[in-house]
């Protein structure tokens, strides 16, 4: 395949990363991608878009019935997100480790959420970044955000 085709460059496991609207608004996109690249992971695909409700319902299928879900929709549709496919050895586990715990108020220092998170009392936990929680979730989520890659 030609070198400009994303499929030609990807090696190993893949994960779907979302740089959420709070991170984009705070101009943290570069810092978050820097941490991912500094770890040695490979950027396979990248897109800026404002998600619609149907995309979010597919992505957050396991959360749609939860009481906090309407807040998640408000949060995630509040502005553009940066969606990325990232590849590398054990990248699912590695990106989870880079992100830190879900709630940035208790996420460990050294993690993206622990170092940069500013969530105080919003209806959805605003935590800057999403990363798939398993290889199965990654495949499902990549198909939602990057159908052309599957
Ligand atoms: P994760 O993003 O760390 O994998 P999940 O439990 O999959 O966490 O939750 C998805 C997203 O929904 C979180 O990143 C956060 O934005 C939001 N969220 C999760 N739990 C709560 C909650 O209890 N209250 C408000 N928002 C939540």
Short mmCIF file of C-alpha atoms and ligand atoms in Angstrom, two decimals:
data_model
loop_
_atom_site.label_atom_id
_atom_site.label_comp_id
_atom_site.label_asym_id
_atom_site.label_seq_id
_atom_site.Cartn_x
_atom_site.Cartn_y
_atom_site.Cartn_z
CA UNK A 1 0.00 0.00 0.00
CA UNK A 2 1.18 3.57 -0.56
CA UNK A 3 2.79 5.31 2.42
CA UNK A 4 -0.01 7.88 2.71
CA UNK A 5 -2.58 5.19 3.50
CA UNK A 6 -3.09 4.94 7.29
CA UNK A 7 -3.52 1.17 7.08
CA UNK A 8 0.00 0.89 5.69
CA UNK A 9 1.60 2.37 8.83
CA UNK A 10 -0.33 0.79 11.69
CA UNK A 11 1.34 -1.91 13.74
CA UNK A 12 0.14 -3.82 16.76
CA UNK A 13 -2.90 -3.19 18.93
CA UNK A 14 -5.16 -0.18 18.34
CA UNK A 15 -7.21 2.09 20.59
CA UNK A 16 -9.76 4.86 20.05
CA UNK A 17 -8.83 8.09 21.83
CA UNK A 18 -11.14 11.11 22.17
CA UNK A 19 -9.76 14.47 23.25
CA UNK A 20 -12.96 15.82 24.79
CA UNK A 21 -14.45 19.34 24.36
CA UNK A 22 -13.01 20.71 27.62
CA UNK A 23 -9.50 19.73 26.50
CA UNK A 24 -9.94 21.21 23.01
CA UNK A 25 -11.37 24.45 24.47
CA UNK A 26 -8.44 24.69 26.92
CA UNK A 27 -5.92 24.18 24.08
CA UNK A 28 -4.66 20.92 25.57
CA UNK A 29 -4.86 18.89 22.32
CA UNK A 30 -1.16 19.26 21.62
CA UNK A 31 -0.16 18.40 25.19
CA UNK A 32 -2.29 15.24 25.19
CA UNK A 33 -1.05 14.08 21.78
CA UNK A 34 2.49 14.89 22.91
CA UNK A 35 2.17 12.52 25.87
CA UNK A 36 0.80 9.76 23.63
CA UNK A 37 3.57 10.19 21.06
CA UNK A 38 6.27 10.56 23.73
CA UNK A 39 5.28 7.13 25.02
CA UNK A 40 6.11 5.78 21.56
CA UNK A 41 2.62 5.14 20.26
CA UNK A 42 1.79 5.69 16.62
CA UNK A 43 -0.90 8.06 15.38
CA UNK A 44 -2.89 6.14 12.75
CA UNK A 45 -5.87 8.47 12.18
CA UNK A 46 -6.96 11.90 13.43
CA UNK A 47 -10.14 13.96 12.97
CA UNK A 48 -11.78 17.07 14.49
CA UNK A 49 -15.57 16.98 14.75
CA UNK A 50 -18.50 17.93 16.99
CA UNK A 51 -20.25 14.64 17.83
CA UNK A 52 -23.97 14.20 17.28
CA UNK A 53 -26.34 12.46 19.71
CA UNK A 54 -26.52 9.26 17.64
CA UNK A 55 -22.74 8.84 17.55
CA UNK A 56 -22.56 9.37 21.31
CA UNK A 57 -25.39 6.91 21.99
CA UNK A 58 -23.50 4.28 19.99
CA UNK A 59 -20.20 5.10 21.67
CA UNK A 60 -21.65 5.20 25.20
CA UNK A 61 -24.14 2.32 24.70
CA UNK A 62 -23.34 0.93 28.17
CA UNK A 63 -24.17 4.30 29.81
CA UNK A 64 -27.29 5.54 27.95
CA UNK A 65 -29.68 4.49 30.73
CA UNK A 66 -27.59 5.95 33.57
CA UNK A 67 -28.69 9.10 35.39
CA UNK A 68 -25.53 11.00 34.42
CA UNK A 69 -25.92 10.26 30.69
CA UNK A 70 -27.84 13.47 29.73
CA UNK A 71 -25.00 15.44 31.31
CA UNK A 72 -22.50 13.44 29.27
CA UNK A 73 -24.37 14.35 26.06
CA UNK A 74 -24.39 18.07 27.00
CA UNK A 75 -20.68 17.89 27.78
CA UNK A 76 -19.63 15.92 24.71
CA UNK A 77 -21.68 18.06 22.28
CA UNK A 78 -20.48 21.37 23.78
CA UNK A 79 -17.78 21.76 21.11
CA UNK A 80 -15.38 19.91 18.86
CA UNK A 81 -13.54 16.80 19.93
CA UNK A 82 -10.39 15.35 18.43
CA UNK A 83 -10.83 11.65 17.62
CA UNK A 84 -7.74 9.53 17.08
CA UNK A 85 -6.73 5.95 16.44
CA UNK A 86 -3.48 5.15 18.20
CA UNK A 87 -1.44 1.98 17.76
CA UNK A 88 1.30 0.21 19.67
CA UNK A 89 2.26 -2.67 21.92
CA UNK A 90 -0.45 -3.11 24.61
CA UNK A 91 -1.72 0.37 23.74
CA UNK A 92 -5.18 -0.15 25.31
CA UNK A 93 -3.69 -0.69 28.76
CA UNK A 94 -0.99 1.90 28.13
CA UNK A 95 -3.38 4.70 27.20
CA UNK A 96 -5.60 3.90 30.20
CA UNK A 97 -2.48 4.29 32.32
CA UNK A 98 -1.55 7.60 30.67
CA UNK A 99 -5.11 8.96 31.21
CA UNK A 100 -5.49 8.09 34.90
CA UNK A 101 -8.66 7.44 36.88
CA UNK A 102 -12.07 8.61 35.59
CA UNK A 103 -12.47 11.40 38.16
CA UNK A 104 -9.68 13.97 37.74
CA UNK A 105 -10.04 15.10 41.36
CA UNK A 106 -8.54 11.77 42.45
CA UNK A 107 -6.55 10.76 39.33
CA UNK A 108 -2.87 10.22 40.12
CA UNK A 109 -0.28 12.94 39.50
CA UNK A 110 1.65 12.17 36.32
CA UNK A 111 -1.50 11.20 34.43
CA UNK A 112 -3.32 13.40 31.92
CA UNK A 113 -6.41 13.66 34.13
CA UNK A 114 -4.38 13.97 37.34
CA UNK A 115 -2.09 16.71 36.01
CA UNK A 116 -4.51 18.68 33.83
CA UNK A 117 -8.06 17.86 35.01
CA UNK A 118 -10.21 20.70 36.33
CA UNK A 119 -13.51 19.06 37.24
CA UNK A 120 -15.38 20.63 40.10
CA UNK A 121 -19.02 19.74 40.42
CA UNK A 122 -20.18 19.57 36.80
CA UNK A 123 -23.10 17.24 36.00
CA UNK A 124 -20.88 15.05 33.85
CA UNK A 125 -17.35 14.31 34.96
CA UNK A 126 -15.25 16.48 32.64
CA UNK A 127 -12.06 14.52 32.33
CA UNK A 128 -10.37 15.68 29.11
CA UNK A 129 -9.89 12.34 27.39
CA UNK A 130 -11.42 8.99 26.51
CA UNK A 131 -9.60 5.74 25.79
CA UNK A 132 -11.18 2.38 24.99
CA UNK A 133 -11.21 0.00 27.97
CA UNK A 134 -10.49 -3.26 26.08
CA UNK A 135 -9.44 -4.52 22.66
CA UNK A 136 -13.09 -5.43 21.99
CA UNK A 137 -14.27 -1.92 22.91
CA UNK A 138 -11.51 -0.45 20.75
CA UNK A 139 -12.66 -2.36 17.67
CA UNK A 140 -16.29 -1.37 18.31
CA UNK A 141 -15.42 2.31 18.91
CA UNK A 142 -13.03 2.62 15.95
CA UNK A 143 -15.86 1.37 13.71
CA UNK A 144 -18.11 4.17 15.08
CA UNK A 145 -15.65 7.07 14.72
CA UNK A 146 -13.57 5.85 11.75
CA UNK A 147 -15.81 3.55 9.67
CA UNK A 148 -13.41 3.92 6.75
CA UNK A 149 -10.70 2.08 8.71
CA UNK A 150 -12.71 -1.10 9.26
P1 LIG B 1 -13.86 6.17 31.56
O1 LIG B 1 -14.04 7.34 30.62
O2 LIG B 1 -12.79 6.43 32.58
O3 LIG B 1 -13.72 4.84 30.85
P2 LIG B 1 -16.66 5.43 32.15
O4 LIG B 1 -17.10 4.80 33.43
O5 LIG B 1 -16.65 4.58 30.92
O6 LIG B 1 -15.21 6.08 32.43
O7 LIG B 1 -17.59 6.69 31.92
C1 LIG B 1 -17.67 7.34 30.68
C2 LIG B 1 -17.68 8.85 30.92
O8 LIG B 1 -18.92 9.24 31.52
C3 LIG B 1 -16.61 9.35 31.87
O9 LIG B 1 -15.37 9.58 31.22
C4 LIG B 1 -17.22 10.62 32.40
O10 LIG B 1 -17.06 11.70 31.48
C5 LIG B 1 -18.69 10.26 32.50
N1 LIG B 1 -19.05 9.69 33.81
C6 LIG B 1 -18.79 8.44 34.27
N2 LIG B 1 -19.27 8.25 35.50
C7 LIG B 1 -19.90 9.40 35.83
C8 LIG B 1 -20.63 9.84 37.01
O11 LIG B 1 -20.80 9.10 37.98
N3 LIG B 1 -21.11 11.11 36.98
C9 LIG B 1 -20.94 11.95 35.91
N4 LIG B 1 -20.27 11.57 34.80
C10 LIG B 1 -19.75 10.33 34.75
#
